[in-house]
């Protein structure tokens, strides 16, 4: 299978996925080098598949297989070609979540009182138990991001000082 055949196969899979979920992709936009909102940035992008609605998803397929998925115009996730369809399916079927660092109760309380955003990332399942992430932006105006479930990242014990 040539690179062009593999690219065409991924585009067909994305269109079939969208159709099966009732979210068919928008018509492929034409390249307009003078339009600032042009979905084809300078570089090796050879195909764009865009899903409207909420969440909006734009898949930019690169000539070298280093693809990028943009979600809600605020999250950019670099995904290898083998997992592009699985990641888009996870986003469109609501399988993403927000992972936040463990914080002491006082810091959580301050965050609630002052509306500050603590660092975190959006995690998206891919193929074969792989997950991909994108940093959570500080100021978000996306209803889709606001509705994502949030979990604390695993690891560090919350108690810092303890006696043996």
PDB file of C-alpha atoms in Angstrom:
ATOM      1  CA  UNK A   1       0.000   0.000   0.000  1.00  0.00           C
ATOM      2  CA  UNK A   2       1.439   3.371  -0.984  1.00  0.00           C
ATOM      3  CA  UNK A   3       1.399   6.450   1.226  1.00  0.00           C
ATOM      4  CA  UNK A   4      -1.386   7.964  -0.886  1.00  0.00           C
ATOM      5  CA  UNK A   5      -3.480   4.800  -0.510  1.00  0.00           C
ATOM      6  CA  UNK A   6      -2.952   4.805   3.267  1.00  0.00           C
ATOM      7  CA  UNK A   7      -3.952   8.476   3.445  1.00  0.00           C
ATOM      8  CA  UNK A   8      -7.081   7.828   1.375  1.00  0.00           C
ATOM      9  CA  UNK A   9      -7.965   4.881   3.620  1.00  0.00           C
ATOM     10  CA  UNK A  10      -7.766   7.049   6.767  1.00  0.00           C
ATOM     11  CA  UNK A  11      -9.921   9.748   5.154  1.00  0.00           C
ATOM     12  CA  UNK A  12     -12.512   7.109   4.169  1.00  0.00           C
ATOM     13  CA  UNK A  13     -12.467   5.691   7.732  1.00  0.00           C
ATOM     14  CA  UNK A  14     -13.003   9.156   9.209  1.00  0.00           C
ATOM     15  CA  UNK A  15     -15.940   9.811   6.874  1.00  0.00           C
ATOM     16  CA  UNK A  16     -17.447   6.393   7.684  1.00  0.00           C
ATOM     17  CA  UNK A  17     -17.010   7.033  11.420  1.00  0.00           C
ATOM     18  CA  UNK A  18     -18.716  10.420  11.175  1.00  0.00           C
ATOM     19  CA  UNK A  19     -21.590   8.966   9.165  1.00  0.00           C
ATOM     20  CA  UNK A  20     -22.063   6.112  11.658  1.00  0.00           C
ATOM     21  CA  UNK A  21     -22.268   8.592  14.564  1.00  0.00           C
ATOM     22  CA  UNK A  22     -24.585  11.014  12.772  1.00  0.00           C
ATOM     23  CA  UNK A  23     -21.769  13.573  12.511  1.00  0.00           C
ATOM     24  CA  UNK A  24     -20.686  13.522   8.865  1.00  0.00           C
ATOM     25  CA  UNK A  25     -17.638  15.683   8.149  1.00  0.00           C
ATOM     26  CA  UNK A  26     -18.073  19.070   6.567  1.00  0.00           C
ATOM     27  CA  UNK A  27     -17.117  19.436   2.913  1.00  0.00           C
ATOM     28  CA  UNK A  28     -13.365  19.688   2.516  1.00  0.00           C
ATOM     29  CA  UNK A  29     -12.429  23.357   2.339  1.00  0.00           C
ATOM     30  CA  UNK A  30     -10.413  24.707  -0.529  1.00  0.00           C
ATOM     31  CA  UNK A  31      -6.917  25.975   0.032  1.00  0.00           C
ATOM     32  CA  UNK A  32      -6.855  29.776   0.265  1.00  0.00           C
ATOM     33  CA  UNK A  33      -3.383  31.107   1.111  1.00  0.00           C
ATOM     34  CA  UNK A  34      -4.768  34.603   1.836  1.00  0.00           C
ATOM     35  CA  UNK A  35      -7.372  33.463   4.361  1.00  0.00           C
ATOM     36  CA  UNK A  36      -6.080  33.586   7.952  1.00  0.00           C
ATOM     37  CA  UNK A  37      -8.548  30.873   9.007  1.00  0.00           C
ATOM     38  CA  UNK A  38      -7.300  28.517   6.289  1.00  0.00           C
ATOM     39  CA  UNK A  39      -7.279  24.968   7.735  1.00  0.00           C
ATOM     40  CA  UNK A  40      -4.180  24.055   5.719  1.00  0.00           C
ATOM     41  CA  UNK A  41      -1.264  25.620   7.560  1.00  0.00           C
ATOM     42  CA  UNK A  42       2.099  25.959   5.876  1.00  0.00           C
ATOM     43  CA  UNK A  43       3.841  22.627   5.912  1.00  0.00           C
ATOM     44  CA  UNK A  44       3.132  19.100   4.856  1.00  0.00           C
ATOM     45  CA  UNK A  45      -0.643  18.956   5.508  1.00  0.00           C
ATOM     46  CA  UNK A  46      -2.239  17.147   2.586  1.00  0.00           C
ATOM     47  CA  UNK A  47      -5.808  16.568   3.800  1.00  0.00           C
ATOM     48  CA  UNK A  48      -8.218  18.094   6.295  1.00  0.00           C
ATOM     49  CA  UNK A  49     -11.331  16.429   7.706  1.00  0.00           C
ATOM     50  CA  UNK A  50     -13.538  18.717   9.819  1.00  0.00           C
ATOM     51  CA  UNK A  51     -16.450  17.693  12.039  1.00  0.00           C
ATOM     52  CA  UNK A  52     -18.775  20.548  12.972  1.00  0.00           C
ATOM     53  CA  UNK A  53     -20.969  20.667  16.043  1.00  0.00           C
ATOM     54  CA  UNK A  54     -19.912  20.145  19.622  1.00  0.00           C
ATOM     55  CA  UNK A  55     -17.189  19.232  20.020  1.00  0.00           C
ATOM     56  CA  UNK A  56     -15.786  20.610  16.803  1.00  0.00           C
ATOM     57  CA  UNK A  57     -12.930  18.452  15.553  1.00  0.00           C
ATOM     58  CA  UNK A  58     -10.470  19.269  12.763  1.00  0.00           C
ATOM     59  CA  UNK A  59      -8.069  16.549  11.646  1.00  0.00           C
ATOM     60  CA  UNK A  60      -5.006  17.681   9.702  1.00  0.00           C
ATOM     61  CA  UNK A  61      -3.350  14.745   7.982  1.00  0.00           C
ATOM     62  CA  UNK A  62       0.356  15.273   7.365  1.00  0.00           C
ATOM     63  CA  UNK A  63       2.320  13.875   4.448  1.00  0.00           C
ATOM     64  CA  UNK A  64       4.670  12.127   6.920  1.00  0.00           C
ATOM     65  CA  UNK A  65       1.969  10.662   9.189  1.00  0.00           C
ATOM     66  CA  UNK A  66       2.515  13.238  11.962  1.00  0.00           C
ATOM     67  CA  UNK A  67      -1.131  14.247  12.204  1.00  0.00           C
ATOM     68  CA  UNK A  68      -2.771  16.880  14.380  1.00  0.00           C
ATOM     69  CA  UNK A  69      -6.279  16.897  15.808  1.00  0.00           C
ATOM     70  CA  UNK A  70      -7.699  20.247  16.934  1.00  0.00           C
ATOM     71  CA  UNK A  71     -10.671  20.084  19.307  1.00  0.00           C
ATOM     72  CA  UNK A  72     -12.930  23.078  19.969  1.00  0.00           C
ATOM     73  CA  UNK A  73     -10.259  25.369  18.452  1.00  0.00           C
ATOM     74  CA  UNK A  74      -8.323  25.258  21.763  1.00  0.00           C
ATOM     75  CA  UNK A  75      -6.785  21.782  22.090  1.00  0.00           C
ATOM     76  CA  UNK A  76      -4.117  20.551  19.696  1.00  0.00           C
ATOM     77  CA  UNK A  77      -3.244  16.860  19.985  1.00  0.00           C
ATOM     78  CA  UNK A  78      -0.411  15.295  17.987  1.00  0.00           C
ATOM     79  CA  UNK A  79      -1.414  11.761  17.032  1.00  0.00           C
ATOM     80  CA  UNK A  80       0.387   9.199  14.870  1.00  0.00           C
ATOM     81  CA  UNK A  81      -1.591   8.066  11.835  1.00  0.00           C
ATOM     82  CA  UNK A  82      -2.308   4.604  13.306  1.00  0.00           C
ATOM     83  CA  UNK A  83      -4.469   6.112  16.086  1.00  0.00           C
ATOM     84  CA  UNK A  84      -6.157   9.066  14.354  1.00  0.00           C
ATOM     85  CA  UNK A  85      -9.484   7.318  13.792  1.00  0.00           C
ATOM     86  CA  UNK A  86      -9.544   5.862  17.331  1.00  0.00           C
ATOM     87  CA  UNK A  87      -8.824   9.267  18.912  1.00  0.00           C
ATOM     88  CA  UNK A  88     -11.513  11.014  16.844  1.00  0.00           C
ATOM     89  CA  UNK A  89     -13.976   8.277  17.781  1.00  0.00           C
ATOM     90  CA  UNK A  90     -13.117   8.734  21.473  1.00  0.00           C
ATOM     91  CA  UNK A  91     -13.723  12.477  21.242  1.00  0.00           C
ATOM     92  CA  UNK A  92     -16.988  12.167  19.316  1.00  0.00           C
ATOM     93  CA  UNK A  93     -18.352   9.451  21.626  1.00  0.00           C
ATOM     94  CA  UNK A  94     -17.519  11.273  24.872  1.00  0.00           C
ATOM     95  CA  UNK A  95     -14.643   9.163  26.177  1.00  0.00           C
ATOM     96  CA  UNK A  96     -12.240  12.038  26.979  1.00  0.00           C
ATOM     97  CA  UNK A  97     -11.628  13.307  30.516  1.00  0.00           C
ATOM     98  CA  UNK A  98      -9.677  15.984  32.359  1.00  0.00           C
ATOM     99  CA  UNK A  99      -6.839  14.887  34.588  1.00  0.00           C
ATOM    100  CA  UNK A 100      -5.807  17.374  37.271  1.00  0.00           C
ATOM    101  CA  UNK A 101      -2.910  17.205  39.714  1.00  0.00           C
ATOM    102  CA  UNK A 102      -3.638  16.323  43.324  1.00  0.00           C
ATOM    103  CA  UNK A 103      -3.941  19.501  45.353  1.00  0.00           C
ATOM    104  CA  UNK A 104      -4.288  20.160  49.065  1.00  0.00           C
ATOM    105  CA  UNK A 105      -7.775  21.119  50.232  1.00  0.00           C
ATOM    106  CA  UNK A 106      -6.776  24.738  50.869  1.00  0.00           C
ATOM    107  CA  UNK A 107      -5.611  25.246  47.277  1.00  0.00           C
ATOM    108  CA  UNK A 108      -8.804  23.664  45.924  1.00  0.00           C
ATOM    109  CA  UNK A 109     -10.854  25.997  48.111  1.00  0.00           C
ATOM    110  CA  UNK A 110      -8.906  29.059  46.885  1.00  0.00           C
ATOM    111  CA  UNK A 111      -9.453  27.915  43.310  1.00  0.00           C
ATOM    112  CA  UNK A 112     -13.203  27.630  43.826  1.00  0.00           C
ATOM    113  CA  UNK A 113     -13.418  31.015  45.572  1.00  0.00           C
ATOM    114  CA  UNK A 114     -11.431  32.931  42.974  1.00  0.00           C
ATOM    115  CA  UNK A 115     -12.255  30.927  39.870  1.00  0.00           C
ATOM    116  CA  UNK A 116      -8.645  30.248  39.020  1.00  0.00           C
ATOM    117  CA  UNK A 117      -7.826  27.345  36.760  1.00  0.00           C
ATOM    118  CA  UNK A 118      -5.295  24.838  38.022  1.00  0.00           C
ATOM    119  CA  UNK A 119      -3.066  23.030  35.563  1.00  0.00           C
ATOM    120  CA  UNK A 120      -4.334  19.861  34.053  1.00  0.00           C
ATOM    121  CA  UNK A 121      -4.636  18.054  30.777  1.00  0.00           C
ATOM    122  CA  UNK A 122      -7.336  16.578  28.616  1.00  0.00           C
ATOM    123  CA  UNK A 123      -6.754  12.843  28.146  1.00  0.00           C
ATOM    124  CA  UNK A 124      -8.126  10.997  25.122  1.00  0.00           C
ATOM    125  CA  UNK A 125      -7.995   7.225  24.623  1.00  0.00           C
ATOM    126  CA  UNK A 126      -6.405   5.976  21.406  1.00  0.00           C
ATOM    127  CA  UNK A 127      -5.795   2.491  20.114  1.00  0.00           C
ATOM    128  CA  UNK A 128      -4.265  -0.411  22.064  1.00  0.00           C
ATOM    129  CA  UNK A 129      -4.513   1.152  25.548  1.00  0.00           C
ATOM    130  CA  UNK A 130      -2.655   4.309  24.438  1.00  0.00           C
ATOM    131  CA  UNK A 131      -3.871   7.715  25.562  1.00  0.00           C
ATOM    132  CA  UNK A 132      -3.034  11.137  24.193  1.00  0.00           C
ATOM    133  CA  UNK A 133      -3.131  14.414  26.051  1.00  0.00           C
ATOM    134  CA  UNK A 134      -3.240  18.143  25.509  1.00  0.00           C
ATOM    135  CA  UNK A 135      -2.647  20.805  28.151  1.00  0.00           C
ATOM    136  CA  UNK A 136      -5.813  22.330  29.511  1.00  0.00           C
ATOM    137  CA  UNK A 137      -5.985  26.030  28.611  1.00  0.00           C
ATOM    138  CA  UNK A 138      -6.370  28.454  31.524  1.00  0.00           C
ATOM    139  CA  UNK A 139      -9.307  30.348  30.047  1.00  0.00           C
ATOM    140  CA  UNK A 140     -11.790  28.119  28.277  1.00  0.00           C
ATOM    141  CA  UNK A 141     -15.051  29.144  26.693  1.00  0.00           C
ATOM    142  CA  UNK A 142     -15.959  25.669  25.477  1.00  0.00           C
ATOM    143  CA  UNK A 143     -19.077  24.035  26.848  1.00  0.00           C
ATOM    144  CA  UNK A 144     -17.726  20.655  25.767  1.00  0.00           C
ATOM    145  CA  UNK A 145     -14.582  21.089  27.889  1.00  0.00           C
ATOM    146  CA  UNK A 146     -16.638  22.325  30.838  1.00  0.00           C
ATOM    147  CA  UNK A 147     -18.735  19.127  30.742  1.00  0.00           C
ATOM    148  CA  UNK A 148     -15.809  16.687  30.686  1.00  0.00           C
ATOM    149  CA  UNK A 149     -15.435  14.523  33.785  1.00  0.00           C
ATOM    150  CA  UNK A 150     -12.459  15.441  35.942  1.00  0.00           C
ATOM    151  CA  UNK A 151     -10.200  13.059  37.862  1.00  0.00           C
ATOM    152  CA  UNK A 152      -7.089  13.547  39.966  1.00  0.00           C
ATOM    153  CA  UNK A 153      -3.927  12.213  38.443  1.00  0.00           C
ATOM    154  CA  UNK A 154      -2.724   9.030  40.093  1.00  0.00           C
ATOM    155  CA  UNK A 155       0.477   8.906  42.048  1.00  0.00           C
ATOM    156  CA  UNK A 156       1.668  11.148  44.834  1.00  0.00           C
ATOM    157  CA  UNK A 157       0.225  10.619  48.281  1.00  0.00           C
ATOM    158  CA  UNK A 158      -1.734  13.657  49.473  1.00  0.00           C
ATOM    159  CA  UNK A 159      -0.172  13.565  52.953  1.00  0.00           C
ATOM    160  CA  UNK A 160       3.261  15.123  52.908  1.00  0.00           C
ATOM    161  CA  UNK A 161       4.278  14.760  56.532  1.00  0.00           C
ATOM    162  CA  UNK A 162       3.644  11.577  58.387  1.00  0.00           C
ATOM    163  CA  UNK A 163       5.404   9.874  61.185  1.00  0.00           C
ATOM    164  CA  UNK A 164       6.483   6.252  60.879  1.00  0.00           C
TER     165      UNK A 164
END
